[in-house]
Short mmCIF file of C-alpha atoms and ligand atoms in Angstrom, two decimals:
data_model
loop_
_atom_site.label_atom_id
_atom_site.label_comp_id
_atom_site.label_asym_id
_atom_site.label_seq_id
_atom_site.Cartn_x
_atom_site.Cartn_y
_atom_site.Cartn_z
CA UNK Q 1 -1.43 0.10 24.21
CA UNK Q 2 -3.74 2.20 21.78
CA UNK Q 3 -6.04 0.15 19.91
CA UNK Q 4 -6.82 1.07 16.43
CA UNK Q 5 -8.42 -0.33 13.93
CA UNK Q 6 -7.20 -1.73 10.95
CA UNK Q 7 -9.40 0.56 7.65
CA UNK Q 8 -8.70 -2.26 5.11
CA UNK Q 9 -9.72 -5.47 3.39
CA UNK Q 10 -6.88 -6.19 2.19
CA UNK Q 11 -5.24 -9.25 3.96
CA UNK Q 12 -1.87 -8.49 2.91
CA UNK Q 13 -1.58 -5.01 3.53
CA UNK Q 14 -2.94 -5.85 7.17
CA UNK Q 15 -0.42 -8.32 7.73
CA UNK Q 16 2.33 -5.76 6.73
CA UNK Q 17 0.74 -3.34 8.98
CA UNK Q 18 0.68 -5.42 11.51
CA UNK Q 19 4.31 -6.69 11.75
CA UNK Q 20 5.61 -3.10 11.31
CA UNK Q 21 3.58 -1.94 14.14
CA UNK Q 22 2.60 -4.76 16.09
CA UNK Q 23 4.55 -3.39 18.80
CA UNK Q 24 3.27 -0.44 19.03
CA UNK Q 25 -0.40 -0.59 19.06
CA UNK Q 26 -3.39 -3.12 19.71
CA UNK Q 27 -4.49 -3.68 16.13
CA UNK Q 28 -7.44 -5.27 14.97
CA UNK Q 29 -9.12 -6.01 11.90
CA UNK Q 30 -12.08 -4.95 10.30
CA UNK Q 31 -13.50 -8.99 10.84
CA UNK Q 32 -12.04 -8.62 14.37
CA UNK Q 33 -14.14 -5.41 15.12
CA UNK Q 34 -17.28 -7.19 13.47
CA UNK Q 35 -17.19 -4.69 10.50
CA UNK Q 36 -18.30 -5.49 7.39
CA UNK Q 37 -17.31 -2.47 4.90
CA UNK Q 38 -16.00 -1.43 2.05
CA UNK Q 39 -15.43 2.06 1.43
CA UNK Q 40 -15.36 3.80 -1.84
CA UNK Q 41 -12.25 5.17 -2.46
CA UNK Q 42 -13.46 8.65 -4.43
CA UNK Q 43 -10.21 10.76 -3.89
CA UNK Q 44 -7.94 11.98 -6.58
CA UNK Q 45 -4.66 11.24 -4.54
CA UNK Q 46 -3.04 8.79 -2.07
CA UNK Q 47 -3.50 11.11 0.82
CA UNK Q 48 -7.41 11.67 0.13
CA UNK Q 49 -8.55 7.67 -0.28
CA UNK Q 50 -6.71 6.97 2.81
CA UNK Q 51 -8.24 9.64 4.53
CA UNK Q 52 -11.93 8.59 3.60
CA UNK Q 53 -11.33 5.28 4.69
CA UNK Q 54 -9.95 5.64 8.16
CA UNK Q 55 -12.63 8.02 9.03
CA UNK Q 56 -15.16 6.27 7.65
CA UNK Q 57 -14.04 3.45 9.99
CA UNK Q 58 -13.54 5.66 12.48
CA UNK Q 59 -16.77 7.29 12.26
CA UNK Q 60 -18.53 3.43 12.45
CA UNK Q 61 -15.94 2.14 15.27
CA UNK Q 62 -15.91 5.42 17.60
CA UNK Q 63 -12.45 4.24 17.67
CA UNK Q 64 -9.27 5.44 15.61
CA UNK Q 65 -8.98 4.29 12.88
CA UNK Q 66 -5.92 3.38 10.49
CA UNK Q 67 -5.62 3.06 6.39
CA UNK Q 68 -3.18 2.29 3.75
CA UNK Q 69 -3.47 4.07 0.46
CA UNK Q 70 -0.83 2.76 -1.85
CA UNK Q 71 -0.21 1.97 -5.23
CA UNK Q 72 2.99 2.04 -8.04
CA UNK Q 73 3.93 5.01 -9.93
CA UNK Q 74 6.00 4.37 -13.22
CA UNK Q 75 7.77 6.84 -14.48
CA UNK Q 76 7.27 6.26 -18.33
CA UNK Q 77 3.18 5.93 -18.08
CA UNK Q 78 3.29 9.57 -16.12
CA UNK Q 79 2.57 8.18 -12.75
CA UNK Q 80 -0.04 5.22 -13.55
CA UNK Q 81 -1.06 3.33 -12.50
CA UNK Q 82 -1.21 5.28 -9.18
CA UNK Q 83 -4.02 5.68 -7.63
CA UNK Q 84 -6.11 3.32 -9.63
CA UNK Q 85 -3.21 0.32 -9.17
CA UNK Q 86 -5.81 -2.27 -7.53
CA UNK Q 87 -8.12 -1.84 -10.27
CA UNK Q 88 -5.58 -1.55 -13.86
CA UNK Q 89 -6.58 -4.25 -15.75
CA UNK Q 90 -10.23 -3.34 -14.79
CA UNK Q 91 -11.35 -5.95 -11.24
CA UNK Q 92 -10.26 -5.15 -8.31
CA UNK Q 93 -7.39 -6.67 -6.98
CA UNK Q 94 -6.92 -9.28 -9.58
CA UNK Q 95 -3.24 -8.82 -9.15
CA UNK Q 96 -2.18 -11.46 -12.18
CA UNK Q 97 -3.92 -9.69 -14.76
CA UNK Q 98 -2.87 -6.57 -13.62
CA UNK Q 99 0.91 -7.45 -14.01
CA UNK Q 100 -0.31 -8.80 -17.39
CA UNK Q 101 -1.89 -5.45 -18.18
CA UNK Q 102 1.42 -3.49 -16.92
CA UNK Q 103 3.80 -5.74 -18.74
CA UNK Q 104 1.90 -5.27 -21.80
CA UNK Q 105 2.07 -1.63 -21.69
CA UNK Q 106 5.70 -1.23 -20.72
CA UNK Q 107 6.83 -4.01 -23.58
CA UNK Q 108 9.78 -2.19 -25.73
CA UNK Q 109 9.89 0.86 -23.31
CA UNK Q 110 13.71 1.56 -21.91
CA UNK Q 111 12.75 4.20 -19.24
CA UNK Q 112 11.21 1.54 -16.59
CA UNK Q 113 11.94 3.56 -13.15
CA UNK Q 114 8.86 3.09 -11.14
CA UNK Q 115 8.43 3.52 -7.52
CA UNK Q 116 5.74 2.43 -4.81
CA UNK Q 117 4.08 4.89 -3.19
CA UNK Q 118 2.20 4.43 0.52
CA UNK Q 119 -0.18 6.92 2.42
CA UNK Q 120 -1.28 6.23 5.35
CA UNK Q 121 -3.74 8.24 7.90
CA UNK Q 122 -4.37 7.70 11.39
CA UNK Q 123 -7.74 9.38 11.81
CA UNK Q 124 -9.85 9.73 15.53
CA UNK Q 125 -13.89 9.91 15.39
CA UNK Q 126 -13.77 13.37 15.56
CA UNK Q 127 -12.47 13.39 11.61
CA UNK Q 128 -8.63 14.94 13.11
CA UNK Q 129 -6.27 12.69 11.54
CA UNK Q 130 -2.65 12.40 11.56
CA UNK Q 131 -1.24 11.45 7.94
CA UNK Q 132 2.45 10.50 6.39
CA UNK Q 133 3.98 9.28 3.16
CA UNK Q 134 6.72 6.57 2.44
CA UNK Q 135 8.09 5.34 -0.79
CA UNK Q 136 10.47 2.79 -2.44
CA UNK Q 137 12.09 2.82 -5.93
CA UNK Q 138 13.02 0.24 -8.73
CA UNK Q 139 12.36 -1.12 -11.96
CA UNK Q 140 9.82 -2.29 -13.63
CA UNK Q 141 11.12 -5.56 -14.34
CA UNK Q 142 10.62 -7.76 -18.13
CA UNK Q 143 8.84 -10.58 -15.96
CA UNK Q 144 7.93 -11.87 -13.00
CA UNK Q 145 10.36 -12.59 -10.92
CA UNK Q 146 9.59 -14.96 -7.07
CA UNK Q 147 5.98 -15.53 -5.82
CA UNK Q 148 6.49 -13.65 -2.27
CA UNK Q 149 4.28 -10.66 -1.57
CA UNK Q 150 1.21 -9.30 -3.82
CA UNK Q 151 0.05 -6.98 -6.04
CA UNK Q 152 3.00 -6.31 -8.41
CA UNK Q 153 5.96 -7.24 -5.65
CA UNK Q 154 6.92 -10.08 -8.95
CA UNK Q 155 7.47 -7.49 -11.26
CA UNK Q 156 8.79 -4.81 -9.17
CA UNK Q 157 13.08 -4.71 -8.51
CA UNK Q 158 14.01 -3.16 -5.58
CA UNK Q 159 17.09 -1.09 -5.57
CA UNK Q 160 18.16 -1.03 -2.20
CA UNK Q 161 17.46 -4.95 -2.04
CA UNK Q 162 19.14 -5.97 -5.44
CA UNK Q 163 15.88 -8.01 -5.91
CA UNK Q 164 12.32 -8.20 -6.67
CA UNK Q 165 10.05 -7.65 -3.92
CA UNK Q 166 8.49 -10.99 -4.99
CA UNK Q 167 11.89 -12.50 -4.33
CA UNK Q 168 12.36 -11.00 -0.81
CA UNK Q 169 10.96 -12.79 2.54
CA UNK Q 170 8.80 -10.49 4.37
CA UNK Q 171 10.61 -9.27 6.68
CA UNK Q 172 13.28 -8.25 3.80
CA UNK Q 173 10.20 -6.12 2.35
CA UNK Q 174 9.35 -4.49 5.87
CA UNK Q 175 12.76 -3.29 6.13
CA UNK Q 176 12.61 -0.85 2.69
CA UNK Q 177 9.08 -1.30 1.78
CA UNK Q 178 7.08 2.19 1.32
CA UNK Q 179 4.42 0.44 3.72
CA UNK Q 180 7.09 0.50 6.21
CA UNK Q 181 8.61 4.13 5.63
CA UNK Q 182 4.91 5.54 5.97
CA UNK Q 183 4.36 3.96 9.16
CA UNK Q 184 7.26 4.97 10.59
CA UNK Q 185 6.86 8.30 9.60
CA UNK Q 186 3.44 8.20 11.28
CA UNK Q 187 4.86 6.83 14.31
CA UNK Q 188 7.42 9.37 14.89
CA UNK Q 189 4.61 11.99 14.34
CA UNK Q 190 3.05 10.13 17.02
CA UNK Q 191 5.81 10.02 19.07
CA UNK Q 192 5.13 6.16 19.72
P1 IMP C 1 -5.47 0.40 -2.57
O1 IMP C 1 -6.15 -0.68 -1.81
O2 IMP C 1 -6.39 1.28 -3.33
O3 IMP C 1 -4.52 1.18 -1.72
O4 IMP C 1 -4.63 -0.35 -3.70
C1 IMP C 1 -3.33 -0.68 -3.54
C2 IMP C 1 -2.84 -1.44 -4.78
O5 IMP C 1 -1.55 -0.98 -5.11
C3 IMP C 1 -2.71 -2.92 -4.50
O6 IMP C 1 -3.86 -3.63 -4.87
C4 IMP C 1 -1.52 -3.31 -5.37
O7 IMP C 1 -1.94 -3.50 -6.69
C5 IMP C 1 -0.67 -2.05 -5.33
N1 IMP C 1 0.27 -2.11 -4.18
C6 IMP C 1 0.25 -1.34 -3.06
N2 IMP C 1 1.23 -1.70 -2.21
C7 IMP C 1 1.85 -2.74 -2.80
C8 IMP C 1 2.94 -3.54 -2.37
O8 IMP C 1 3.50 -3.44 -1.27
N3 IMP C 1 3.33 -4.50 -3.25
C9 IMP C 1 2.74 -4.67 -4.47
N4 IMP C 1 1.70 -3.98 -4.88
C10 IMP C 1 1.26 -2.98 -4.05
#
């Protein structure tokens, strides 16, 4: 099997990545390749962050390398938080306050489509890369709703599941996730 590495720091996101594709490739982490990084993400879409950070990694590993660019698109903000979804409320990755922030905002607002978008990139040293896009709609929902998953999973109801994605086991997630459509978008790129 291939082994790539994993271009993130986020735990969760690598533990999605690496149930979906376990399989399919030798995966390791950025702590299991004795990397310590963490890459600015400078792009102005999906597609560009997650192609700075695989090469990046890529570039530093010799090896290919494999990032996640994701975030939730709501239909009644224009499209935020998108890009900027780990940072909303302002710190990275402090998921509770940026629920807070996004509950907040949508309070009295009808129109709550909102969908999750994923990008990921499979780039090689060389800076060739092979990219693909997934996504997954719902609502915005009034309040949290189950404790599974992260980021805004509480808050987020999942059509084709009938549920939040904080309410739905992992696996449940993996099956409709955007994470998951990316990556099997890649894959069949790939051919793998
Ligand atoms: P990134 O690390 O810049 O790609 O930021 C992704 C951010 O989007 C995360 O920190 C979450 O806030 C949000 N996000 C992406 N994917 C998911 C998901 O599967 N569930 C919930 N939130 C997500």
């Amino acid at each position: 099997m291939t082994e790539i590495i994993l271009a993130t720091n986020n735990a969760n996101k690598a533990r999605e990545i690496k149930a979906i594709l376990g399989g399919r490739f030798e995966i390791k982490t950025l702590a299991q390749a004795g990397i310590e990084i963490d890459v600015e993400e400078t792009g102005t879409t999906f597609a560009e962050n997650a192609y700075i950070k695989a090469y990046e990694v890529a570039k530093l590993t010799g090896k290919p390398a494999l990032s996640d660019d994701s975030g939730l698109e709501v239909e009644a903000l224009g499209g935020a938080p998108g890009i900027y979804s780990a940072r909303y409320a302002g710190k990275e990755q402090n998921d509770k306050a940026n629920i807070k922030k996004l509950l907040s905002v949508m309070e009295g607002e009808q129109n709550r489509k909102a969908r999750f978008v994923s990008s990921v990139c499979l780039c090689y040293p060389d800076g060739s890369f092979v990219s693909a896009e997934g996504e997954v709609k719902g609502e915005i929902l009034l309040e949290e709703r189950g404790t599974n998953g992260f980021g805004y999973d509480p808050v987020f109801f999942c059509y084709e599941l009938g549920k939040s994605l904080g309410e739905a086991e992992s696996a449940e997630k993996n099956l409709v996730s955007h994470r998951k459509r990316a990556l099997e978008n890649l894959a069949a790129k790939l051919g793998v």
